[in-house]
Amino acid sequence: MLTLQINGKSVEVDVDPDTPLLWVLRDVLGMTGTKYGCGIAECGVCTVHVDGRPVRSCSLPVGLIGPHKAITTIEGLQADPVAAAVRKAWLDIDVVQCGYCQPGQIMAAIALLKKIPNPTDEQIEAGMSGNLCRCGTYMRIRAAIRNVAAAQGVTP
Amino acid sequence: MTSKHPSSPAIRRRQVLGGAGAFVLAAILPAGRSRGAGMLVEDATAPFAPNAYIRIGSDNVITMILPNIEMGQGIYTSSVMLMAEELGVDPQSVRIEAAPPGGGAEITGGSTSSMTEWMPLRQAGAAARAMLQQAAAARWSCAPDACVAQDGYMTGPAGQRLPYGELAAEAAKLPVPKDVALKTPAQFRLIGRPMHRLDSQVKVDGQATFGIDAQVPGQKVGAVAACPVIGGHVGHVDTQAALKIRGVVTVLQIEDAVCVVADHYWAARKGLAALDVQWVEGPNAAVDTQAIYRQLEGGLSGPAILADHHGDTQQAMTRAHGRYSATYRQPLLAHATMEPINCTIHVRPDGCDIWTGTQVAERARDTTAEVTGLPKDRIKLHSQYIGGGFGRRLEHEYVTQAARFGRQVSYPLKIIWSREEDITRDRFRPAYLDHLEAGLDERGYITGLTHRIVGPAVVARWEPSGLGANGYDDDLSVGTVITPYTYPAYRLEFARREPPGVITAWWRGVGGTRGLFVVEGFIDELAQRAGIDPVAYRREMVRNNPRALAVLERVARESGWGAPLPPNCGRGVALQFAFGSYLATVVEVEMPAPHDIRIRRVTCAVDCGQVINPDQIAAQIEGGLIFGFSAALYNEITLEKGRVQQDNFHTWRVMRMNEAPKRIDVHLIESGESPGGIGETGTAAAAPALANAMAAVQKRRYRYLPLLSPLNQPSGHEKEQQG
């Protein structure tokens, strides 16, 4: 049995330690908001946070995480003001198309904005270029992140 | 693809009103789902398979059953807008259901949805509204016209007000009117105004369920490997090591593939890695990419199908002041949708359920009936959100495969193709060679154009009845015959060559994307040869085509065409009439070195007729362009020994945010024409506009895709003959 902290709750899972976090989330715990795209950390659709840092869950064996690291998924953002701002920005300008990559994009954007509340375009690209989108929503993702930063700028 | 699909059937009573003598609500949601906005509902209560578009519950919940599937193109939103406009409801309050096969589901592809649904969905909404008005009029003893339908409420002449739900039972007893007047554009409250996507909320919350997210109680997960060479089959299989992997349940086989079934996908993947399979590779084991191109080259001369012609091209060539020819080549392309191929199926002795994303719901059902031997009406397809279509899910072979595996077990089985399986076993946009020759007048304008396309006919396998009597696939007319230009003499030939070792398929436009790259590149070459500005050259060619002229003028103005640029920068233009829409595109690039390219800015002007949801037109063009740029710059599927050599995003490069254009501006031109398609237009524009911009900087032509291919040598291969 392995113990994990997922979205503020302690969870025990009975899997081999080499099992990637992604498949524990999706197939063992039934949390399907985190997506499978490539399995080799190339596309970012599986992005979750581990202690606030964006991590590709498809390539992170659960045995390496340990019982104390805080794992946050797209399902665990209810009380997070940055997440709320990001989602609002996404809705305001209709970023999504097919939507499959968007949980990963949103997790990456939240991590970026928590680290750099007012990122430059270069910093946005550095933070987001690991996340692929086949529908090509990059223009709007960039704009939405700028909008979050701008909105936070006027809020004391 | 341009194939015309049967438009929606005529509205019958039950189609509009649902079932059971009342307007029935799709009340039962799959367990564990919240009723979030944009969440797909399913009508589990209907006692029959309705072909309904609209259902209204007595609790005033309105459900719309949509014939086209949502794969990112925003069709759920625009379809609901069309019905809601006439019915008089707030689109945001509507529940969405994907129409089932045999119950209104249509093939979703070819940028046809808005074109085909424009009338039927408005008529459905209008018919339902008329019946509600009539029911209200009977209750209030007034004329139906005196009852006003708005925001889900009916208002009577004396100020009476009832929600639609309270009129539903009475309305359901009325006959369906045949000819209900539709709103005029001046009366539109929704159509033509920006509407937030109805599926945004559920997608930013991570609650939208795609096919791969299906969770059926008791399901097992299968990792699949098919023979890596098309046409091969499974030989000896040793399951011993695989079955020892913790969590592995069983190993299934069909003729050309194996499936390791486990409690979860990772165990299945480990099992598959441990499985010892000998493949019998079959007749394609020696196929490589060069064999495919050699076959195409053979079609450049010799007999061909005469696809289209007018005027006397031979005479035009003989009498021409000058002649100019070029050969263009483009590669096999994968789809690589972000959601890998998957399908969940539960085959039982008395029926079958399927959860998947498909652009061809009916085919998915029918293939399952064939494989399982079950009657079609015992097969229920639960259509899920599609994590990227791009034509990939116009194929249904993965459903067939899932059924073949699924019929061997009693539990629900979810098969997931790894990304590697998804790319290597994809069905590819074909490779083509095109040869064009123009006869030119003394100013350098076309007096005659001959064009030969060498490549496969995708429609021949996909829908054999769609192939012309002469063997022509008229999808190839997009961007060639169907064009904003008119030529005094024209001849289009098609030398059909079906490549060995691959299966070819639709993409985000086949005819449109391949045709535009060739024709708009060639016209750019002619402008360059004539020493005429590329916009001015096209302007002259479309001077009698006002819609084409309008988008061209607009894009020239908005893009700053002709304004000075920094060093190593250039602009390229492409003009098109495809999928019923006019589009002009200017791409501005910076190329510090021949292999170093940045797309600074893209400007589009579009006339797609009557617009339903303007911001989503822009979204489709932005995304379509990026999809097209990605393929144009980077992508080519190659084969060696019958095996596809690209297998994941490190070898199948997809444009990233830092490589995407810094800016895309889409300008809509107001138009009262019928709606044109939009999903594939941006992709079709991408390669030619980009290639023309690169040509402007590098002073060489780009006739080979991908554009960064070393085949695009500075010398080019053009032949100039004085005639």
Tab-separated table of C-alpha atoms in Angstrom, chain A residues 125, chain B residues 567-572 587-602 628-635 653 655-662 686-698 700 702 705-709 712:
chain	number	residue	atom	x	y	z
A	125	GLU	CA	5.860	30.957	-23.438
B	567	PRO	CA	15.361	42.743	-42.704
B	568	ASN	CA	14.773	38.993	-43.280
B	569	CYS	CA	11.026	39.485	-43.135
B	570	GLY	CA	8.435	38.875	-45.789
B	571	ARG	CA	4.742	38.486	-46.439
B	572	GLY	CA	2.808	35.867	-48.352
B	587	VAL	CA	1.270	35.608	-43.296
B	588	GLU	CA	4.240	37.685	-42.178
B	589	VAL	CA	7.407	35.800	-41.313
B	590	GLU	CA	10.901	36.510	-40.103
B	591	MET	CA	13.665	34.153	-41.251
B	592	PRO	CA	17.038	35.001	-39.720
B	593	ALA	CA	18.336	31.828	-41.427
B	594	PRO	CA	16.828	29.436	-43.988
B	595	HIS	CA	15.806	26.980	-41.277
B	596	ASP	CA	14.901	29.502	-38.618
B	597	ILE	CA	11.410	30.826	-38.996
B	598	ARG	CA	9.109	32.919	-36.827
B	599	ILE	CA	5.557	33.702	-37.801
B	600	ARG	CA	5.179	37.302	-36.752
B	601	ARG	CA	1.637	37.918	-37.720
B	602	VAL	CA	-1.293	36.424	-39.617
B	628	GLY	CA	-1.941	23.869	-40.831
B	629	PHE	CA	1.317	25.644	-39.935
B	630	SER	CA	2.323	22.703	-37.784
B	631	ALA	CA	1.912	20.250	-40.641
B	632	ALA	CA	3.371	22.586	-43.246
B	633	LEU	CA	6.562	23.229	-41.327
B	634	TYR	CA	7.296	19.957	-39.620
B	635	ASN	CA	5.261	16.961	-40.585
B	653	ARG	CA	6.362	17.516	-34.000
B	655	MET	CA	3.602	23.434	-33.060
B	656	ARG	CA	4.083	24.763	-29.542
B	657	MET	CA	3.056	28.102	-28.105
B	658	ASN	CA	6.531	29.608	-28.531
B	659	GLU	CA	6.432	28.637	-32.226
B	660	ALA	CA	2.889	29.832	-32.832
B	661	PRO	CA	2.196	33.175	-34.527
B	662	LYS	CA	2.645	36.170	-32.270
B	686	ALA	CA	-1.859	27.954	-43.760
B	687	ALA	CA	0.602	26.145	-46.022
B	688	PRO	CA	0.269	28.315	-49.140
B	689	ALA	CA	0.317	31.653	-47.304
B	690	LEU	CA	3.288	30.535	-45.230
B	691	ALA	CA	5.158	29.062	-48.210
B	692	ASN	CA	4.605	32.243	-50.181
B	693	ALA	CA	5.920	34.353	-47.307
B	694	MET	CA	8.996	32.149	-46.997
B	695	ALA	CA	9.511	32.386	-50.748
B	696	ALA	CA	9.395	36.167	-50.484
B	697	VAL	CA	12.194	36.148	-47.898
B	698	GLN	CA	14.360	33.375	-49.306
B	700	ARG	CA	13.205	30.591	-53.812
B	702	TYR	CA	8.700	26.115	-51.689
B	705	LEU	CA	6.008	19.858	-47.823
B	706	PRO	CA	7.129	19.979	-45.143
B	707	LEU	CA	8.497	23.418	-45.910
B	708	LEU	CA	11.658	22.884	-43.915
B	709	SER	CA	12.466	19.863	-46.103
B	712	ASN	CA	13.170	22.981	-51.231
